[in-house]
Amino acid sequence: MNRQILHSIILISTVLLSFRVIADAPLDDELSQAMQLSPDVAKGQILFKENCSQCHGDDGWGTTDGRFP
């Protein structure tokens, strides 16, 4: 393989990997913070009823035709 092509591949891979690490960092931090919280089941039930149940059904099983999982 041409040395210049190999160097280009290494450079591009390094840059893409750097973006991947940077992109994952805030999500990991947000997830860690969320895992420290205590759940509020009553609030979750209200939010589900108001926002999710119209498509996913009252029990969250979705539709029988598969349009909503």
PDB file of N, CA, C and O in Angstrom, chain B, residues numbered from 101:
ATOM      1  N   MET B 101       0.847  -1.166   0.000  1.00  0.00           N
ATOM      2  CA  MET B 101       0.000   0.000   0.000  1.00  0.00           C
ATOM      3  C   MET B 101       0.899   1.237   0.000  1.00  0.00           C
ATOM      4  O   MET B 101       1.942   1.268   0.654  1.00  0.00           O
ATOM      5  N   ASN B 102       0.486   2.217  -0.720  1.00  0.00           N
ATOM      6  CA  ASN B 102       1.225   3.469  -0.802  1.00  0.00           C
ATOM      7  C   ASN B 102       1.310   4.098   0.596  1.00  0.00           C
ATOM      8  O   ASN B 102       0.320   4.152   1.326  1.00  0.00           O
ATOM      9  N   ARG B 103       2.495   4.565   0.948  1.00  0.00           N
ATOM     10  CA  ARG B 103       2.743   5.127   2.278  1.00  0.00           C
ATOM     11  C   ARG B 103       1.857   6.345   2.544  1.00  0.00           C
ATOM     12  O   ARG B 103       1.379   6.518   3.665  1.00  0.00           O
ATOM     13  N   GLN B 104       1.631   7.179   1.551  1.00  0.00           N
ATOM     14  CA  GLN B 104       0.801   8.378   1.720  1.00  0.00           C
ATOM     15  C   GLN B 104      -0.662   7.984   1.992  1.00  0.00           C
ATOM     16  O   GLN B 104      -1.332   8.620   2.806  1.00  0.00           O
ATOM     17  N   ILE B 105      -1.147   6.955   1.323  1.00  0.00           N
ATOM     18  CA  ILE B 105      -2.511   6.480   1.550  1.00  0.00           C
ATOM     19  C   ILE B 105      -2.637   5.929   2.971  1.00  0.00           C
ATOM     20  O   ILE B 105      -3.626   6.192   3.654  1.00  0.00           O
ATOM     21  N   LEU B 106      -1.647   5.172   3.410  1.00  0.00           N
ATOM     22  CA  LEU B 106      -1.655   4.616   4.755  1.00  0.00           C
ATOM     23  C   LEU B 106      -1.681   5.725   5.808  1.00  0.00           C
ATOM     24  O   LEU B 106      -2.432   5.639   6.780  1.00  0.00           O
ATOM     25  N   HIS B 107      -0.883   6.744   5.623  1.00  0.00           N
ATOM     26  CA  HIS B 107      -0.865   7.876   6.557  1.00  0.00           C
ATOM     27  C   HIS B 107      -2.211   8.594   6.554  1.00  0.00           C
ATOM     28  O   HIS B 107      -2.692   9.021   7.604  1.00  0.00           O
ATOM     29  N   SER B 108      -2.812   8.727   5.388  1.00  0.00           N
ATOM     30  CA  SER B 108      -4.126   9.378   5.301  1.00  0.00           C
ATOM     31  C   SER B 108      -5.180   8.569   6.041  1.00  0.00           C
ATOM     32  O   SER B 108      -6.017   9.133   6.747  1.00  0.00           O
ATOM     33  N   ILE B 109      -5.144   7.259   5.884  1.00  0.00           N
ATOM     34  CA  ILE B 109      -6.100   6.390   6.571  1.00  0.00           C
ATOM     35  C   ILE B 109      -5.930   6.498   8.083  1.00  0.00           C
ATOM     36  O   ILE B 109      -6.912   6.582   8.820  1.00  0.00           O
ATOM     37  N   ILE B 110      -4.698   6.496   8.533  1.00  0.00           N
ATOM     38  CA  ILE B 110      -4.436   6.623   9.974  1.00  0.00           C
ATOM     39  C   ILE B 110      -4.925   7.968  10.494  1.00  0.00           C
ATOM     40  O   ILE B 110      -5.545   8.033  11.556  1.00  0.00           O
ATOM     41  N   LEU B 111      -4.657   9.032   9.765  1.00  0.00           N
ATOM     42  CA  LEU B 111      -5.090  10.369  10.174  1.00  0.00           C
ATOM     43  C   LEU B 111      -6.612  10.451  10.242  1.00  0.00           C
ATOM     44  O   LEU B 111      -7.165  10.928  11.233  1.00  0.00           O
ATOM     45  N   ILE B 112      -7.283   9.995   9.206  1.00  0.00           N
ATOM     46  CA  ILE B 112      -8.749  10.037   9.172  1.00  0.00           C
ATOM     47  C   ILE B 112      -9.336   9.194  10.298  1.00  0.00           C
ATOM     48  O   ILE B 112     -10.292   9.616  10.948  1.00  0.00           O
ATOM     49  N   SER B 113      -8.785   8.025  10.533  1.00  0.00           N
ATOM     50  CA  SER B 113      -9.269   7.161  11.606  1.00  0.00           C
ATOM     51  C   SER B 113      -9.106   7.825  12.965  1.00  0.00           C
ATOM     52  O   SER B 113     -10.001   7.747  13.807  1.00  0.00           O
ATOM     53  N   THR B 114      -7.985   8.469  13.180  1.00  0.00           N
ATOM     54  CA  THR B 114      -7.725   9.155  14.440  1.00  0.00           C
ATOM     55  C   THR B 114      -8.703  10.303  14.650  1.00  0.00           C
ATOM     56  O   THR B 114      -9.224  10.481  15.751  1.00  0.00           O
ATOM     57  N   VAL B 115      -8.953  11.075  13.613  1.00  0.00           N
ATOM     58  CA  VAL B 115      -9.888  12.197  13.713  1.00  0.00           C
ATOM     59  C   VAL B 115     -11.301  11.683  14.000  1.00  0.00           C
ATOM     60  O   VAL B 115     -11.984  12.210  14.878  1.00  0.00           O
ATOM     61  N   LEU B 116     -11.739  10.667  13.271  1.00  0.00           N
ATOM     62  CA  LEU B 116     -13.081  10.122  13.483  1.00  0.00           C
ATOM     63  C   LEU B 116     -13.238   9.523  14.877  1.00  0.00           C
ATOM     64  O   LEU B 116     -14.279   9.692  15.512  1.00  0.00           O
ATOM     65  N   LEU B 117     -12.228   8.837  15.347  1.00  0.00           N
ATOM     66  CA  LEU B 117     -12.274   8.267  16.686  1.00  0.00           C
ATOM     67  C   LEU B 117     -12.350   9.379  17.732  1.00  0.00           C
ATOM     68  O   LEU B 117     -13.065   9.243  18.725  1.00  0.00           O
ATOM     69  N   SER B 118     -11.631  10.460  17.522  1.00  0.00           N
ATOM     70  CA  SER B 118     -11.670  11.600  18.447  1.00  0.00           C
ATOM     71  C   SER B 118     -13.072  12.184  18.517  1.00  0.00           C
ATOM     72  O   SER B 118     -13.556  12.503  19.604  1.00  0.00           O
ATOM     73  N   PHE B 119     -13.733  12.328  17.367  1.00  0.00           N
ATOM     74  CA  PHE B 119     -15.100  12.843  17.351  1.00  0.00           C
ATOM     75  C   PHE B 119     -16.034  11.901  18.097  1.00  0.00           C
ATOM     76  O   PHE B 119     -16.929  12.348  18.814  1.00  0.00           O
ATOM     77  N   ARG B 120     -15.832  10.622  17.933  1.00  0.00           N
ATOM     78  CA  ARG B 120     -16.679   9.629  18.603  1.00  0.00           C
ATOM     79  C   ARG B 120     -16.523   9.733  20.124  1.00  0.00           C
ATOM     80  O   ARG B 120     -17.518   9.691  20.847  1.00  0.00           O
ATOM     81  N   VAL B 121     -15.319   9.865  20.603  1.00  0.00           N
ATOM     82  CA  VAL B 121     -15.070   9.981  22.047  1.00  0.00           C
ATOM     83  C   VAL B 121     -15.686  11.264  22.588  1.00  0.00           C
ATOM     84  O   VAL B 121     -16.311  11.255  23.649  1.00  0.00           O
ATOM     85  N   ILE B 122     -15.515  12.357  21.870  1.00  0.00           N
ATOM     86  CA  ILE B 122     -16.069  13.643  22.300  1.00  0.00           C
ATOM     87  C   ILE B 122     -17.589  13.590  22.296  1.00  0.00           C
ATOM     88  O   ILE B 122     -18.220  14.110  23.215  1.00  0.00           O
ATOM     89  N   ALA B 123     -18.187  12.978  21.288  1.00  0.00           N
ATOM     90  CA  ALA B 123     -19.637  12.915  21.179  1.00  0.00           C
ATOM     91  C   ALA B 123     -20.249  12.070  22.293  1.00  0.00           C
ATOM     92  O   ALA B 123     -21.350  12.374  22.753  1.00  0.00           O
ATOM     93  N   ASP B 124     -19.572  11.033  22.731  1.00  0.00           N
ATOM     94  CA  ASP B 124     -20.110  10.144  23.760  1.00  0.00           C
ATOM     95  C   ASP B 124     -19.973  10.717  25.168  1.00  0.00           C
ATOM     96  O   ASP B 124     -20.747  10.349  26.052  1.00  0.00           O
ATOM     97  N   ALA B 125     -19.026  11.591  25.391  1.00  0.00           N
ATOM     98  CA  ALA B 125     -18.749  12.082  26.738  1.00  0.00           C
ATOM     99  C   ALA B 125     -19.959  12.739  27.402  1.00  0.00           C
ATOM    100  O   ALA B 125     -20.269  12.389  28.541  1.00  0.00           O
ATOM    101  N   PRO B 126     -20.668  13.685  26.743  1.00  0.00           N
ATOM    102  CA  PRO B 126     -21.807  14.315  27.422  1.00  0.00           C
ATOM    103  C   PRO B 126     -22.916  13.319  27.738  1.00  0.00           C
ATOM    104  O   PRO B 126     -23.542  13.416  28.794  1.00  0.00           O
ATOM    105  N   LEU B 127     -23.171  12.374  26.857  1.00  0.00           N
ATOM    106  CA  LEU B 127     -24.206  11.382  27.095  1.00  0.00           C
ATOM    107  C   LEU B 127     -23.838  10.512  28.291  1.00  0.00           C
ATOM    108  O   LEU B 127     -24.687  10.224  29.134  1.00  0.00           O
ATOM    109  N   ASP B 128     -22.593  10.098  28.368  1.00  0.00           N
ATOM    110  CA  ASP B 128     -22.155   9.289  29.501  1.00  0.00           C
ATOM    111  C   ASP B 128     -22.326  10.054  30.804  1.00  0.00           C
ATOM    112  O   ASP B 128     -22.753   9.480  31.807  1.00  0.00           O
ATOM    113  N   ASP B 129     -21.997  11.342  30.803  1.00  0.00           N
ATOM    114  CA  ASP B 129     -22.133  12.165  31.994  1.00  0.00           C
ATOM    115  C   ASP B 129     -23.610  12.338  32.349  1.00  0.00           C
ATOM    116  O   ASP B 129     -23.987  12.237  33.517  1.00  0.00           O
ATOM    117  N   GLU B 130     -24.431  12.594  31.352  1.00  0.00           N
ATOM    118  CA  GLU B 130     -25.865  12.764  31.579  1.00  0.00           C
ATOM    119  C   GLU B 130     -26.486  11.466  32.100  1.00  0.00           C
ATOM    120  O   GLU B 130     -27.309  11.491  33.014  1.00  0.00           O
ATOM    121  N   LEU B 131     -26.091  10.344  31.519  1.00  0.00           N
ATOM    122  CA  LEU B 131     -26.593   9.056  31.967  1.00  0.00           C
ATOM    123  C   LEU B 131     -26.172   8.776  33.410  1.00  0.00           C
ATOM    124  O   LEU B 131     -26.976   8.303  34.214  1.00  0.00           O
ATOM    125  N   SER B 132     -24.928   9.066  33.733  1.00  0.00           N
ATOM    126  CA  SER B 132     -24.445   8.860  35.099  1.00  0.00           C
ATOM    127  C   SER B 132     -25.239   9.700  36.093  1.00  0.00           C
ATOM    128  O   SER B 132     -25.597   9.223  37.171  1.00  0.00           O
ATOM    129  N   GLN B 133     -25.509  10.939  35.731  1.00  0.00           N
ATOM    130  CA  GLN B 133     -26.290  11.812  36.612  1.00  0.00           C
ATOM    131  C   GLN B 133     -27.717  11.294  36.761  1.00  0.00           C
ATOM    132  O   GLN B 133     -28.268  11.300  37.862  1.00  0.00           O
ATOM    133  N   ALA B 134     -28.315  10.849  35.666  1.00  0.00           N
ATOM    134  CA  ALA B 134     -29.686  10.338  35.712  1.00  0.00           C
ATOM    135  C   ALA B 134     -29.778   9.089  36.570  1.00  0.00           C
ATOM    136  O   ALA B 134     -30.776   8.884  37.263  1.00  0.00           O
ATOM    137  N   MET B 135     -28.750   8.252  36.533  1.00  0.00           N
ATOM    138  CA  MET B 135     -28.769   7.017  37.311  1.00  0.00           C
ATOM    139  C   MET B 135     -28.686   7.289  38.814  1.00  0.00           C
ATOM    140  O   MET B 135     -29.021   6.418  39.617  1.00  0.00           O
ATOM    141  N   GLN B 136     -28.246   8.478  39.201  1.00  0.00           N
ATOM    142  CA  GLN B 136     -28.145   8.853  40.611  1.00  0.00           C
ATOM    143  C   GLN B 136     -29.491   9.326  41.178  1.00  0.00           C
ATOM    144  O   GLN B 136     -29.666   9.394  42.395  1.00  0.00           O
ATOM    145  N   LEU B 137     -30.436   9.650  40.295  1.00  0.00           N
ATOM    146  CA  LEU B 137     -31.716  10.197  40.728  1.00  0.00           C
ATOM    147  C   LEU B 137     -32.649   9.106  41.240  1.00  0.00           C
ATOM    148  O   LEU B 137     -32.524   7.937  40.874  1.00  0.00           O
ATOM    149  N   SER B 138     -33.577   9.507  42.083  1.00  0.00           N
ATOM    150  CA  SER B 138     -34.619   8.593  42.545  1.00  0.00           C
ATOM    151  C   SER B 138     -35.786   8.676  41.572  1.00  0.00           C
ATOM    152  O   SER B 138     -36.170   9.775  41.170  1.00  0.00           O
ATOM    153  N   PRO B 139     -36.358   7.544  41.186  1.00  0.00           N
ATOM    154  CA  PRO B 139     -37.461   7.575  40.230  1.00  0.00           C
ATOM    155  C   PRO B 139     -38.733   8.134  40.864  1.00  0.00           C
ATOM    156  O   PRO B 139     -38.980   7.954  42.057  1.00  0.00           O
ATOM    157  N   ASP B 140     -39.523   8.804  40.056  1.00  0.00           N
ATOM    158  CA  ASP B 140     -40.833   9.302  40.473  1.00  0.00           C
ATOM    159  C   ASP B 140     -41.863   8.579  39.613  1.00  0.00           C
ATOM    160  O   ASP B 140     -42.235   9.053  38.539  1.00  0.00           O
ATOM    161  N   VAL B 141     -42.316   7.437  40.095  1.00  0.00           N
ATOM    162  CA  VAL B 141     -43.200   6.571  39.317  1.00  0.00           C
ATOM    163  C   VAL B 141     -44.507   7.274  38.962  1.00  0.00           C
ATOM    164  O   VAL B 141     -44.988   7.154  37.836  1.00  0.00           O
ATOM    165  N   ALA B 142     -45.075   7.994  39.899  1.00  0.00           N
ATOM    166  CA  ALA B 142     -46.343   8.684  39.645  1.00  0.00           C
ATOM    167  C   ALA B 142     -46.198   9.695  38.512  1.00  0.00           C
ATOM    168  O   ALA B 142     -47.064   9.786  37.642  1.00  0.00           O
ATOM    169  N   LYS B 143     -45.105  10.453  38.524  1.00  0.00           N
ATOM    170  CA  LYS B 143     -44.870  11.432  37.457  1.00  0.00           C
ATOM    171  C   LYS B 143     -44.637  10.721  36.126  1.00  0.00           C
ATOM    172  O   LYS B 143     -45.116  11.175  35.087  1.00  0.00           O
ATOM    173  N   GLY B 144     -43.903   9.606  36.154  1.00  0.00           N
ATOM    174  CA  GLY B 144     -43.668   8.834  34.938  1.00  0.00           C
ATOM    175  C   GLY B 144     -44.954   8.306  34.340  1.00  0.00           C
ATOM    176  O   GLY B 144     -45.119   8.299  33.121  1.00  0.00           O
ATOM    177  N   GLN B 145     -45.874   7.859  35.195  1.00  0.00           N
ATOM    178  CA  GLN B 145     -47.161   7.371  34.706  1.00  0.00           C
ATOM    179  C   GLN B 145     -47.954   8.490  34.038  1.00  0.00           C
ATOM    180  O   GLN B 145     -48.581   8.279  33.000  1.00  0.00           O
ATOM    181  N   ILE B 146     -47.924   9.665  34.629  1.00  0.00           N
ATOM    182  CA  ILE B 146     -48.628  10.820  34.051  1.00  0.00           C
ATOM    183  C   ILE B 146     -48.008  11.179  32.699  1.00  0.00           C
ATOM    184  O   ILE B 146     -48.725  11.381  31.719  1.00  0.00           O
ATOM    185  N   LEU B 147     -46.681  11.257  32.651  1.00  0.00           N
ATOM    186  CA  LEU B 147     -46.002  11.603  31.397  1.00  0.00           C
ATOM    187  C   LEU B 147     -46.291  10.571  30.309  1.00  0.00           C
ATOM    188  O   LEU B 147     -46.521  10.934  29.155  1.00  0.00           O
ATOM    189  N   PHE B 148     -46.280   9.282  30.671  1.00  0.00           N
ATOM    190  CA  PHE B 148     -46.578   8.236  29.698  1.00  0.00           C
ATOM    191  C   PHE B 148     -48.001   8.387  29.177  1.00  0.00           C
ATOM    192  O   PHE B 148     -48.229   8.318  27.969  1.00  0.00           O
ATOM    193  N   LYS B 149     -48.950   8.589  30.068  1.00  0.00           N
ATOM    194  CA  LYS B 149     -50.358   8.717  29.677  1.00  0.00           C
ATOM    195  C   LYS B 149     -50.548   9.912  28.751  1.00  0.00           C
ATOM    196  O   LYS B 149     -51.286   9.822  27.769  1.00  0.00           O
ATOM    197  N   GLU B 150     -49.884  11.039  29.054  1.00  0.00           N
ATOM    198  CA  GLU B 150     -50.056  12.261  28.266  1.00  0.00           C
ATOM    199  C   GLU B 150     -49.305  12.233  26.940  1.00  0.00           C
ATOM    200  O   GLU B 150     -49.761  12.835  25.967  1.00  0.00           O
ATOM    201  N   ASN B 151     -48.158  11.545  26.877  1.00  0.00           N
ATOM    202  CA  ASN B 151     -47.284  11.662  25.707  1.00  0.00           C
ATOM    203  C   ASN B 151     -47.088  10.390  24.901  1.00  0.00           C
ATOM    204  O   ASN B 151     -46.835  10.460  23.698  1.00  0.00           O
ATOM    205  N   CYS B 152     -47.197   9.258  25.519  1.00  0.00           N
ATOM    206  CA  CYS B 152     -46.790   8.020  24.839  1.00  0.00           C
ATOM    207  C   CYS B 152     -47.942   7.077  24.523  1.00  0.00           C
ATOM    208  O   CYS B 152     -47.927   6.382  23.507  1.00  0.00           O
ATOM    209  N   SER B 153     -48.937   7.059  25.398  1.00  0.00           N
ATOM    210  CA  SER B 153     -49.981   6.044  25.294  1.00  0.00           C
ATOM    211  C   SER B 153     -50.842   6.183  24.048  1.00  0.00           C
ATOM    212  O   SER B 153     -51.448   5.205  23.612  1.00  0.00           O
ATOM    213  N   GLN B 154     -50.910   7.378  23.463  1.00  0.00           N
ATOM    214  CA  GLN B 154     -51.722   7.547  22.257  1.00  0.00           C
ATOM    215  C   GLN B 154     -51.227   6.639  21.129  1.00  0.00           C
ATOM    216  O   GLN B 154     -52.030   6.130  20.347  1.00  0.00           O
ATOM    217  N   CYS B 155     -49.932   6.437  21.040  1.00  0.00           N
ATOM    218  CA  CYS B 155     -49.364   5.586  19.995  1.00  0.00           C
ATOM    219  C   CYS B 155     -49.028   4.182  20.501  1.00  0.00           C
ATOM    220  O   CYS B 155     -49.244   3.193  19.800  1.00  0.00           O
ATOM    221  N   HIS B 156     -48.508   4.106  21.699  1.00  0.00           N
ATOM    222  CA  HIS B 156     -48.007   2.834  22.217  1.00  0.00           C
ATOM    223  C   HIS B 156     -49.041   2.069  23.044  1.00  0.00           C
ATOM    224  O   HIS B 156     -48.777   0.952  23.489  1.00  0.00           O
ATOM    225  N   GLY B 157     -50.223   2.670  23.251  1.00  0.00           N
ATOM    226  CA  GLY B 157     -51.279   2.014  24.014  1.00  0.00           C
ATOM    227  C   GLY B 157     -51.102   2.221  25.505  1.00  0.00           C
ATOM    228  O   GLY B 157     -50.024   2.584  25.975  1.00  0.00           O
ATOM    229  N   ASP B 158     -52.177   1.985  26.241  1.00  0.00           N
ATOM    230  CA  ASP B 158     -52.149   2.215  27.686  1.00  0.00           C
ATOM    231  C   ASP B 158     -51.150   1.328  28.416  1.00  0.00           C
ATOM    232  O   ASP B 158     -50.614   1.714  29.455  1.00  0.00           O
ATOM    233  N   ASP B 159     -50.900   0.141  27.875  1.00  0.00           N
ATOM    234  CA  ASP B 159     -49.961  -0.785  28.511  1.00  0.00           C
ATOM    235  C   ASP B 159     -48.557  -0.720  27.914  1.00  0.00           C
ATOM    236  O   ASP B 159     -47.645  -1.398  28.386  1.00  0.00           O
ATOM    237  N   GLY B 160     -48.387   0.100  26.871  1.00  0.00           N
ATOM    238  CA  GLY B 160     -47.068   0.260  26.256  1.00  0.00           C
ATOM    239  C   GLY B 160     -46.692  -0.835  25.272  1.00  0.00           C
ATOM    240  O   GLY B 160     -45.525  -0.945  24.895  1.00  0.00           O
ATOM    241  N   TRP B 161     -47.647  -1.641  24.851  1.00  0.00           N
ATOM    242  CA  TRP B 161     -47.342  -2.753  23.946  1.00  0.00           C
ATOM    243  C   TRP B 161     -47.352  -2.348  22.478  1.00  0.00           C
ATOM    244  O   TRP B 161     -46.983  -3.154  21.624  1.00  0.00           O
ATOM    245  N   GLY B 162     -47.758  -1.134  22.165  1.00  0.00           N
ATOM    246  CA  GLY B 162     -47.784  -0.706  20.775  1.00  0.00           C
ATOM    247  C   GLY B 162     -49.039  -1.183  20.078  1.00  0.00           C
ATOM    248  O   GLY B 162     -50.014  -1.577  20.719  1.00  0.00           O
ATOM    249  N   THR B 163     -49.002  -1.143  18.756  1.00  0.00           N
ATOM    250  CA  THR B 163     -50.159  -1.548  17.968  1.00  0.00           C
ATOM    251  C   THR B 163     -49.959  -2.948  17.409  1.00  0.00           C
ATOM    252  O   THR B 163     -48.828  -3.394  17.213  1.00  0.00           O
ATOM    253  N   THR B 164     -51.054  -3.631  17.157  1.00  0.00           N
ATOM    254  CA  THR B 164     -50.969  -5.003  16.656  1.00  0.00           C
ATOM    255  C   THR B 164     -50.437  -5.056  15.229  1.00  0.00           C
ATOM    256  O   THR B 164     -49.909  -6.084  14.805  1.00  0.00           O
ATOM    257  N   ASP B 165     -50.571  -3.957  14.481  1.00  0.00           N
ATOM    258  CA  ASP B 165     -50.064  -3.963  13.108  1.00  0.00           C
ATOM    259  C   ASP B 165     -48.574  -3.607  13.027  1.00  0.00           C
ATOM    260  O   ASP B 165     -47.996  -3.610  11.940  1.00  0.00           O
ATOM    261  N   GLY B 166     -47.951  -3.300  14.173  1.00  0.00           N
ATOM    262  CA  GLY B 166     -46.516  -3.040  14.210  1.00  0.00           C
ATOM    263  C   GLY B 166     -46.095  -1.623  13.882  1.00  0.00           C
ATOM    264  O   GLY B 166     -44.898  -1.336  13.842  1.00  0.00           O
ATOM    265  N   ARG B 167     -47.050  -0.721  13.645  1.00  0.00           N
ATOM    266  CA  ARG B 167     -46.677   0.665  13.329  1.00  0.00           C
ATOM    267  C   ARG B 167     -45.954   1.326  14.499  1.00  0.00           C
ATOM    268  O   ARG B 167     -45.049   2.137  14.303  1.00  0.00           O
ATOM    269  N   PHE B 168     -46.356   0.975  15.702  1.00  0.00           N
ATOM    270  CA  PHE B 168     -45.710   1.512  16.898  1.00  0.00           C
ATOM    271  C   PHE B 168     -45.297   0.345  17.788  1.00  0.00           C
ATOM    272  O   PHE B 168     -46.139  -0.437  18.229  1.00  0.00           O
ATOM    273  N   PRO B 169     -44.019   0.234  18.044  1.00  0.00           N
ATOM    274  CA  PRO B 169     -43.545  -0.896  18.867  1.00  0.00           C
ATOM    275  C   PRO B 169     -43.915  -0.740  20.331  1.00  0.00           C
ATOM    276  O   PRO B 169     -43.588  -1.603  21.146  1.00  0.00           O
TER     277      PRO B 169
END
